[in-house]
Coordinates of C-alpha atoms and ligand atoms in Angstrom, one line a residue:
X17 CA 103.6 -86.2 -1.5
X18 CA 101.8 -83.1 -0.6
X19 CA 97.4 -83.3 -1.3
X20 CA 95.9 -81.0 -4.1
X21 CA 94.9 -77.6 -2.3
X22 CA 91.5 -77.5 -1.1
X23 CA 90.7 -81.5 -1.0
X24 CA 90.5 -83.0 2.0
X25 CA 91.7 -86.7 2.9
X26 CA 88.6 -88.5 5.5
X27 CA 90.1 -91.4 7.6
X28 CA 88.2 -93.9 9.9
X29 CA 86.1 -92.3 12.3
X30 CA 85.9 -89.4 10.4
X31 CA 84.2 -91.2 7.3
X32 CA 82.1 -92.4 10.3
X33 CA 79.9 -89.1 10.3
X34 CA 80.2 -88.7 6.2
X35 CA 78.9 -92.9 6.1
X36 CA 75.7 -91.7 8.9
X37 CA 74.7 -88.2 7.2
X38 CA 74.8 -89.8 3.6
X39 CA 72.6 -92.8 4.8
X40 CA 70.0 -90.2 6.6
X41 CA 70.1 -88.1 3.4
X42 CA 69.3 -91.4 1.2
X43 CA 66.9 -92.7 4.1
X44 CA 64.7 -89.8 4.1
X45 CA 64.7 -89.3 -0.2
X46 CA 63.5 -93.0 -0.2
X47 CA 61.0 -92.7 2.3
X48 CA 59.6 -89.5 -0.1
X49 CA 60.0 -91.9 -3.2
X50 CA 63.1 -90.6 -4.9
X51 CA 65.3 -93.0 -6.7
X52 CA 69.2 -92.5 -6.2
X53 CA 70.9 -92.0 -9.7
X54 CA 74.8 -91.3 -10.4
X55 CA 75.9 -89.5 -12.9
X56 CA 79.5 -88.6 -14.0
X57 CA 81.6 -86.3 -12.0
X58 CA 82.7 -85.0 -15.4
X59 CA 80.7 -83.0 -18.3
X60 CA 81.8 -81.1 -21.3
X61 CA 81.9 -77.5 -20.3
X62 CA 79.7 -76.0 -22.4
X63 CA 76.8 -77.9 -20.1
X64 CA 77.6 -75.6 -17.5
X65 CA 78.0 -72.7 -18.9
X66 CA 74.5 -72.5 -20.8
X67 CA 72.9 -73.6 -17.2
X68 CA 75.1 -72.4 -14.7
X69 CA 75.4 -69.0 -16.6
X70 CA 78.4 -67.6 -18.7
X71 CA 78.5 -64.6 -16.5
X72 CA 78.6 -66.5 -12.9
X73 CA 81.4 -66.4 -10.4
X74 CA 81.6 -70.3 -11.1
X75 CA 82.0 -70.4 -15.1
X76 CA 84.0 -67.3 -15.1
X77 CA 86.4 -68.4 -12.0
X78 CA 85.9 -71.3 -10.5
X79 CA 85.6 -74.3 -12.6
X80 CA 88.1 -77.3 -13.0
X81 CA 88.0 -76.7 -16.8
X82 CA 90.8 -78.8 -19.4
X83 CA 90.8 -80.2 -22.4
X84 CA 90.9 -84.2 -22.7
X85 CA 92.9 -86.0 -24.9
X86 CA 90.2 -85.9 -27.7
X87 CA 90.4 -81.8 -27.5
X88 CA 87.3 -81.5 -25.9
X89 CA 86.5 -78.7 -23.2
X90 CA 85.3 -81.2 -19.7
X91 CA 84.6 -79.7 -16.6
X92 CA 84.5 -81.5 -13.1
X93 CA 81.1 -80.5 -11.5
X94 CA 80.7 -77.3 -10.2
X95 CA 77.4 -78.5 -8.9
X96 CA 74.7 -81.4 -9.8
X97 CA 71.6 -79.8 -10.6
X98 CA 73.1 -79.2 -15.0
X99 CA 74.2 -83.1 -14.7
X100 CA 71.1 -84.7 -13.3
X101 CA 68.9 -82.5 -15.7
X102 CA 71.5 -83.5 -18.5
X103 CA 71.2 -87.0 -17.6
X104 CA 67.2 -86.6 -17.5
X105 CA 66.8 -85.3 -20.8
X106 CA 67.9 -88.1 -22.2
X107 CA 65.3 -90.7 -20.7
X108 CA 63.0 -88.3 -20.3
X109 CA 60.7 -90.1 -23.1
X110 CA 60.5 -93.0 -21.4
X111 CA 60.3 -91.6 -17.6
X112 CA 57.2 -91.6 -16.1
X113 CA 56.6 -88.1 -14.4
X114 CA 57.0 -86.7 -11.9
X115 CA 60.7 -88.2 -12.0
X116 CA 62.1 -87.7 -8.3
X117 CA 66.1 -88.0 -8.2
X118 CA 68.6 -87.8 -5.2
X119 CA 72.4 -88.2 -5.9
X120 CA 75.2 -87.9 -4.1
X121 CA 78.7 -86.7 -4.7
X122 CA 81.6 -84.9 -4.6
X123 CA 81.7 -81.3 -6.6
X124 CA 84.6 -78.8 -7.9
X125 CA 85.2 -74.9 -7.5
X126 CA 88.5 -73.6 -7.6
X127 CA 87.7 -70.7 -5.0
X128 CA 90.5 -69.6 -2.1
X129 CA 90.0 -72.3 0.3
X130 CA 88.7 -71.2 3.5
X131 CA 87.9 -73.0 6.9
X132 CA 84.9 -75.5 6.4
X133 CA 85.0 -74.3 2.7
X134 CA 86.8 -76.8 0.2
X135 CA 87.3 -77.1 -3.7
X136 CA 86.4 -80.6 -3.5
X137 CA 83.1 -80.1 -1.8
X138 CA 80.3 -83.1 -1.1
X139 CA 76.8 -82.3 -1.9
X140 CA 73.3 -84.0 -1.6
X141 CA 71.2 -83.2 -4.2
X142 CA 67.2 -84.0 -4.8
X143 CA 65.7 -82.8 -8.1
X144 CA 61.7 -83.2 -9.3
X145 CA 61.5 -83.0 -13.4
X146 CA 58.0 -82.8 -14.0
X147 CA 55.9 -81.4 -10.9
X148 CA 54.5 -78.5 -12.7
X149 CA 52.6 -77.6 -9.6
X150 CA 54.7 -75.6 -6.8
X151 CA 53.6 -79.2 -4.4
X152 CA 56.7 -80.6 -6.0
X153 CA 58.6 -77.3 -4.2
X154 CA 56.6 -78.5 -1.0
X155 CA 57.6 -81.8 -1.6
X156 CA 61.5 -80.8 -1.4
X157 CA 61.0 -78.5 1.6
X158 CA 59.4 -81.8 3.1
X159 CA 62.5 -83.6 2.4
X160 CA 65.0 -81.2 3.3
X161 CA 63.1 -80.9 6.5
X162 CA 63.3 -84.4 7.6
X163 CA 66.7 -85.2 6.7
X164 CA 67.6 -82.3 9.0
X165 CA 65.3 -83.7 12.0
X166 CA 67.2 -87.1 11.7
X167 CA 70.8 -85.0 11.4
X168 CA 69.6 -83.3 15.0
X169 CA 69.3 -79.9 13.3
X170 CA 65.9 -78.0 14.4
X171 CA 67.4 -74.4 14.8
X172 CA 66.4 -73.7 11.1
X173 CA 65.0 -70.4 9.1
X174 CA 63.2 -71.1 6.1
X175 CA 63.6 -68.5 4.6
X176 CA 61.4 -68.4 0.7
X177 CA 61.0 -65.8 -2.0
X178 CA 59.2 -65.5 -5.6
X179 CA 61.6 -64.2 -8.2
X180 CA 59.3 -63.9 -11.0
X181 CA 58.6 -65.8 -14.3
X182 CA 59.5 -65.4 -17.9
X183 CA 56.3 -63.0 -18.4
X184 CA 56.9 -60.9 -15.3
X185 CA 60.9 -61.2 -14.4
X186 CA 61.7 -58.7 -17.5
X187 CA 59.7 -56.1 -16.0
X188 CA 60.5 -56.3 -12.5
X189 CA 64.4 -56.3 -13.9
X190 CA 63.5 -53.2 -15.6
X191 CA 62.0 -51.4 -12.4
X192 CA 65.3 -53.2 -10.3
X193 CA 67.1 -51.5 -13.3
X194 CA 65.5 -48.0 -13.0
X195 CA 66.6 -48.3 -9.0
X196 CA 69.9 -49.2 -9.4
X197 CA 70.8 -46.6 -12.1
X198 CA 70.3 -43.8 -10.0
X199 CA 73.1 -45.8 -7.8
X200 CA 74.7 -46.6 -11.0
X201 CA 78.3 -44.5 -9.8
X202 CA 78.0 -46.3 -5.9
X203 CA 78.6 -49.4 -6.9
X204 CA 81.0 -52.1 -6.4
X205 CA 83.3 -53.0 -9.7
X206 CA 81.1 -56.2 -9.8
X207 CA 77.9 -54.7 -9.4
X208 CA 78.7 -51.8 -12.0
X209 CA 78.7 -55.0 -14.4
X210 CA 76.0 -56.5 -12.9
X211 CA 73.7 -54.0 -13.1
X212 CA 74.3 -54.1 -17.4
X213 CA 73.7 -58.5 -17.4
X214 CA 72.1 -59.5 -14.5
X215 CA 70.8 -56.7 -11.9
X216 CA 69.1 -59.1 -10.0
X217 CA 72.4 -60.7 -8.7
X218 CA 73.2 -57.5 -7.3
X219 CA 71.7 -58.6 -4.5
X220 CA 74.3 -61.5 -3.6
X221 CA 76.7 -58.5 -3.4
X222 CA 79.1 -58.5 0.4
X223 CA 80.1 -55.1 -0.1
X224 CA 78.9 -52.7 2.6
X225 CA 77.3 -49.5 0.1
X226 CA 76.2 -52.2 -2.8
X227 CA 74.3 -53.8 0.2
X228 CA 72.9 -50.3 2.2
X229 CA 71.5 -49.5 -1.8
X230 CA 70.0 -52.7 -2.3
X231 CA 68.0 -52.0 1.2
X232 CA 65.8 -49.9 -0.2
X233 CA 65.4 -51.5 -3.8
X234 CA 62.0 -52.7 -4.8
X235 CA 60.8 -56.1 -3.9
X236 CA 60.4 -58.8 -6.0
X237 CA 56.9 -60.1 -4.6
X238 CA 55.7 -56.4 -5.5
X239 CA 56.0 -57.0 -8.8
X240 CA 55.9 -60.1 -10.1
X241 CA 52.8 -61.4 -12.6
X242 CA 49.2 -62.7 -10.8
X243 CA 50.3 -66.3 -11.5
X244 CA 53.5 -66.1 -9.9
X245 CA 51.8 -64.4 -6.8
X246 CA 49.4 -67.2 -7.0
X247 CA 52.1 -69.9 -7.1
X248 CA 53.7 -68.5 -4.0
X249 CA 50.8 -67.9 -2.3
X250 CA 49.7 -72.0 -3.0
X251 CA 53.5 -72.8 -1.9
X252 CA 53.0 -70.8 1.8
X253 CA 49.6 -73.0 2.2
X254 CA 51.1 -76.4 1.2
X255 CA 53.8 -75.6 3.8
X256 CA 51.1 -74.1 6.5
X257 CA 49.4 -78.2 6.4
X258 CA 52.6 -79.6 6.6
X259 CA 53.6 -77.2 9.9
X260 CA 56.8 -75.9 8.5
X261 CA 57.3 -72.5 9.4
X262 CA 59.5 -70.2 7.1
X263 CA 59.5 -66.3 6.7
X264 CA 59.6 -64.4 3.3
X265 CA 62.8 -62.8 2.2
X266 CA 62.4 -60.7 -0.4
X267 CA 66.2 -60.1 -0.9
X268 CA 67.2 -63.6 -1.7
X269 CA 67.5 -64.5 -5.4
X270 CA 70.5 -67.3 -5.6
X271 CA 73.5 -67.1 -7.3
X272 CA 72.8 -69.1 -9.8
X273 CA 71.1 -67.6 -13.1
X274 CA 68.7 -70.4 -13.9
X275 CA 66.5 -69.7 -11.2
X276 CA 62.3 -68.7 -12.1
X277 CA 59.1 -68.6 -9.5
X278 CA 60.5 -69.7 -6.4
X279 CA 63.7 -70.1 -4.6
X280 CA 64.2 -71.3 -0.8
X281 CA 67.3 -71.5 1.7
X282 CA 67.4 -73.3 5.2
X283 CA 69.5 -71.0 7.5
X284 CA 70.9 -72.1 10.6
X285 CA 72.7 -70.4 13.7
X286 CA 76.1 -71.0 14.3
X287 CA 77.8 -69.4 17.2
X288 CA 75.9 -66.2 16.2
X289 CA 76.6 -66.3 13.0
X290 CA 73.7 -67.4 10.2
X291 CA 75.3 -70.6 7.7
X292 CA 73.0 -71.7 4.9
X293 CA 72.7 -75.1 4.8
X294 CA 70.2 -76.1 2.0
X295 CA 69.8 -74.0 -1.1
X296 CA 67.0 -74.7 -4.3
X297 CA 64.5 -73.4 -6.1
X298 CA 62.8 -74.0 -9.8
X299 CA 64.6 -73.8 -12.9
X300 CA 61.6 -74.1 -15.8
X301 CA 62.9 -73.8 -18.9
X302 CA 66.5 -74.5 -18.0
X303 CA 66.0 -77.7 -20.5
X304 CA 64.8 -75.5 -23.2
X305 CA 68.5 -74.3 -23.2
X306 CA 70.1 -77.9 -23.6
X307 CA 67.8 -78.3 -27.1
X308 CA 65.3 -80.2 -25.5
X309 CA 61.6 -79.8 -24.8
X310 CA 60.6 -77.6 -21.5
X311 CA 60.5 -79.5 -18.3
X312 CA 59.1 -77.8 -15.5
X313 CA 62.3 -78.7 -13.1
X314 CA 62.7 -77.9 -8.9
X315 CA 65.5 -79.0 -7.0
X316 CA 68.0 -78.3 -3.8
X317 CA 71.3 -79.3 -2.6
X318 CA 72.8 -79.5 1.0
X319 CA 76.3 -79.2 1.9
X320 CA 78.0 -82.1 3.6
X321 CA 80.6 -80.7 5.0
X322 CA 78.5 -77.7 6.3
X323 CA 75.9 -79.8 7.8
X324 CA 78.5 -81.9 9.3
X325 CA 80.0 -79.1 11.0
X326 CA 76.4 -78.2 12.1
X327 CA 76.3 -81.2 13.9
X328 CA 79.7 -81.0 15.3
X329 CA 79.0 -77.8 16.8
X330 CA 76.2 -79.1 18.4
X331 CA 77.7 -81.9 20.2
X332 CA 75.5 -84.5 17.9
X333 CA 76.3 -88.0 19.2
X334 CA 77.2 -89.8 15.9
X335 CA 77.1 -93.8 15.7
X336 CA 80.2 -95.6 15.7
X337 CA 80.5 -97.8 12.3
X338 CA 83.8 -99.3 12.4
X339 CA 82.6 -101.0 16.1
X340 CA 86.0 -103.2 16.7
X341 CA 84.5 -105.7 19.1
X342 CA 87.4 -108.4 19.7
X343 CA 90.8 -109.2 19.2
X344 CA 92.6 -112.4 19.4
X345 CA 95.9 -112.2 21.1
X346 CA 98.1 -115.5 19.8
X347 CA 100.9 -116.8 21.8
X348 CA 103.9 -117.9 19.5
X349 CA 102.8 -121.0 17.4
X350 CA 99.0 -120.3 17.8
X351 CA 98.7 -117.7 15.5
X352 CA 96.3 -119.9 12.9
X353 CA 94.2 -121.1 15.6
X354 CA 93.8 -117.5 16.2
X355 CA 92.8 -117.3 12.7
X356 CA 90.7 -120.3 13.1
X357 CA 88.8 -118.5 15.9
X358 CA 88.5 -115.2 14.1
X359 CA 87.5 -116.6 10.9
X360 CA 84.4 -118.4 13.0
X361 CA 83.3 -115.2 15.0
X362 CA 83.0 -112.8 11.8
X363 CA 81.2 -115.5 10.1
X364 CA 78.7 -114.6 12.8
X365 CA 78.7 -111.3 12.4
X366 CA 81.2 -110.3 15.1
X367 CA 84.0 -107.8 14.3
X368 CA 86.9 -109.7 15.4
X369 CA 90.5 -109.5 14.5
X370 CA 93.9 -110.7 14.6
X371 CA 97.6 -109.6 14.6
X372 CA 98.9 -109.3 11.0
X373 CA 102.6 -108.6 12.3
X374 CA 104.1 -111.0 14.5
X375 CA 103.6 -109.1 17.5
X376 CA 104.6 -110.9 21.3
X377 CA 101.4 -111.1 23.7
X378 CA 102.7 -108.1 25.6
X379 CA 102.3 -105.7 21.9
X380 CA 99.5 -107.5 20.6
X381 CA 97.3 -106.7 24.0
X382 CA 99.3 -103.2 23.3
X383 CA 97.9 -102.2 20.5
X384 CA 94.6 -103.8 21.1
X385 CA 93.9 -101.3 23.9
X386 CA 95.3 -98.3 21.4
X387 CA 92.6 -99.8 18.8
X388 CA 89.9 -99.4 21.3
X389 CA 88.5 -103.2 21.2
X390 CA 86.2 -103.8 23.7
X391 CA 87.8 -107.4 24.4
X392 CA 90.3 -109.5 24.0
X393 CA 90.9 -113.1 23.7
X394 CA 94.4 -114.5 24.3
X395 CA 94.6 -118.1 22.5
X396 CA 98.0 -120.2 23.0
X397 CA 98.7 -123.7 24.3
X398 CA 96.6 -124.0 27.6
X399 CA 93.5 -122.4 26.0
X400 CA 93.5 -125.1 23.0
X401 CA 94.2 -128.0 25.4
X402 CA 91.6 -127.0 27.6
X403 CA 88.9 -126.1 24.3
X404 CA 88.3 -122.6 26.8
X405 CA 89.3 -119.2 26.5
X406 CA 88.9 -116.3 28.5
X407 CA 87.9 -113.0 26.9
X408 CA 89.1 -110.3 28.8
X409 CA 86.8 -106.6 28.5
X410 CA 89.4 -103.9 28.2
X411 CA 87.7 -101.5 29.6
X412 CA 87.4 -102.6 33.2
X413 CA 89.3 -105.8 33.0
X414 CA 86.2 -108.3 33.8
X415 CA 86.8 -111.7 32.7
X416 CA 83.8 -113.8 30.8
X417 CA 84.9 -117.4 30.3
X418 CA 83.5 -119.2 26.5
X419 CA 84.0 -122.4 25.6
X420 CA 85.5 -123.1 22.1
X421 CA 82.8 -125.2 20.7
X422 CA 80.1 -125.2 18.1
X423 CA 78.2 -122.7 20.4
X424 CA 81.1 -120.1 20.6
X425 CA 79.7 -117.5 18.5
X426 CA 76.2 -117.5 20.6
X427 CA 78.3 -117.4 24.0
X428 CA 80.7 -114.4 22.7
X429 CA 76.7 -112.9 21.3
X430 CA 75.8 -113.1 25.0
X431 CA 79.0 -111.6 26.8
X432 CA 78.9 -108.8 23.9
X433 CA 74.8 -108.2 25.1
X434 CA 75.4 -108.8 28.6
X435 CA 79.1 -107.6 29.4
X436 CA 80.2 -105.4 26.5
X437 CA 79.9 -101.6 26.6
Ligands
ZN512 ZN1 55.4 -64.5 -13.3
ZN513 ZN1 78.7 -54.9 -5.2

């Protein structure tokens, strides 16, 4: 049966580098205090499209929208920050703040599916409902930064920008507006609507003459209000203690349309090309849109996939999980003292295993060198008689005799210390 079109199956060894970066990403958020939550991959549409925006790419394209039996409008997550706010909102009176959240999770866009670009994408997330100051922003840099020290990733741009408040992002739109009028008959289909509802995303624009106009358009630092100035200028300090360098780019507003104050990306180099691998910002009064009181709200995701690619790129050495240290080769009749044998070594913690088809010697030892064990046992008549087995390391054919005793789990401990790998 063919696989859905843009989802991606992850087998063994694979799952190996998903298992490691999810377990740095949850390492580091603990370490900073945030508490893991998990909520559904599922929400009723209209969730998305009072947050995400009515007029983004994502509502107006790319979401897994259908009804449910019930005749409701659901949506698979496009992204997490809506859900985790969502799901905030509605503990929010007994939550002690600042409330620090990380999840973890698959998320849906139906765009054309591209190398390293997939509909069913996985994402870390980290949210702070609460931090009014911009030291919760600092404390999400903080994070990002040392999950991507663990993940080997140090070639990094942090690249930051102030997009303005509710008192000062209406007249900065209007200036932006003035600007892009004059250029009103240059641009892009997109941008000509764009320039009516949003100006501001004109700015996420690829095409080459929307992009050589927005060169010259005013920046947003220019001219937002003395508090937002402020803000950003008490961001760039927390961040100057801390050592994290980052530049100012005055061109980066996010795709999304909840953005206010500040918004951040961590950029990394590719094989000359520049990948973003961690996007966020502050979303204020994004709850005020769900009913609910305002809650001063910051937050960023990472791409797994992306940063996984990162790491491949750079040769990053990941662990091996699934570590396959024995197998017990039965001759004929033997096969439950194999089991026997087996049943005692995993007990103590060793990853042993043994033939589950009725293999001869010859294809059991076969297919325990495909496997990549690091030894082998074989157990028939002799071995029993004589309580002694031989375990054999595969990869230069040493032999370590164990006797099968009480004490056989510390003796196969000591050849996996002393002889394995
Ligand atoms: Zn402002
Ligand atoms: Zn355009």
């Amino acid at each position: 049966m063919d696989r859905i079109r843009g989802m991606q199956d992850i087998f063994p060894n694979e799952s190996d580098k998903w298992l490691f970066v999810e377990g740095v990403m949850r390492n580091c958020a603990e370490t900073l205090g945030f508490g893991y939550v998990r909520v559904p991959i599922m929400e009723f549409t209209d969730l998305f499209c009072r947050s995400v925006g009515d007029l983004s790419d994502i509502v107006q394209k790319e979401m897994y929208t259908f009804e449910d039996k019930g005749g409701r409008s659901v949506t698979l997550r496009p992204e997490f920050t809506a859900g985790v706010l969502r799901a905030f909102l509605n503990i929010s009176k007994d939550t002690v703040l600042p409330a620090k959240f990380m999840c973890f999770g698959p998320c849906f866009r139906y765009e054309k599916p591209q190398s390293g670009r997939y509909r069913e994408f996985f994402q870390f997330d980290a949210e702070i409902f609460g931090g009014n100051s911009v030291a919760a922003d600092a404390e999400l840099i903080f994070l990002a930064k040392s999950i991507f020290k663990e993940l080997g990733i140090f070639d990094l741009d942090l690249q930051i920008n102030a997009v303005g408040c509710p008192e000062c992002r209406a007249g900065y739109r209007d200036i932006l507006f003035s600007y892009f009028e004059a250029n009103a008959d240059n641009f892009c289909d997109i941008c000509s609507e764009r320039l009516v509802k949003n100006p501001l995303r004109i700015f996420d624009c690829k095409n080459k003459i929307c992009k050589k106009i927005c060169e010259d358009a005013p920046h947003t630092i220019e001219h937002v209000c003395p508090n937002c100035k402020k803000d950003f200028e008490q961001f760039k300090l927390y961040l100057n203690v801390a050592d994290v360098k980052y530049s100012v780019n005055s061109r980066m507003v996010r795709g999304l349309d909840y953005y206010t104050k500040l918004v951040f990306e961590f950029v990394t180099r590719v094989q000359g090309s520049d990948l973003t691998v961690c996007g966020g910002g502050r979303y204020d009064g994004l709850s005020e849109k769900f009913g609910a009181p305002n809650f001063s709200a910051t937050g960023f995701g990472i791409g797994v996939e992306r940063v996984i690619s990162v790491m491949e790129s750079l040769n990053f050495k990941f662990p091996i999980f699934n570590k396959r240290d024995l197998f017990v080769v039965s001759v004929d009749d033997f096969s439950t003292e194999a089991v026997k044998l087996v049943i005692k070594l995993r007990a103590g913690g060793i990853s042993a295993d043994f033939d589950l088809v009725g293999r001869n010697v010859k294809s059991q030892m076969r297919f325990a060198d495909k496997m990549g064990y690091n030894f082998t046992i074989v157990l028939g008549p002799e071995e029993i008689l004589n309580n002694k087995v031989e375990a054999r390391r595969m990869s230069d054919g040493a032999i370590f005799t164990l006797n099968l005793d009480e004490n056989s789990v510390d003796s196969f401990y000591e050849i996996l210390n002393h002889g394995g790998l």
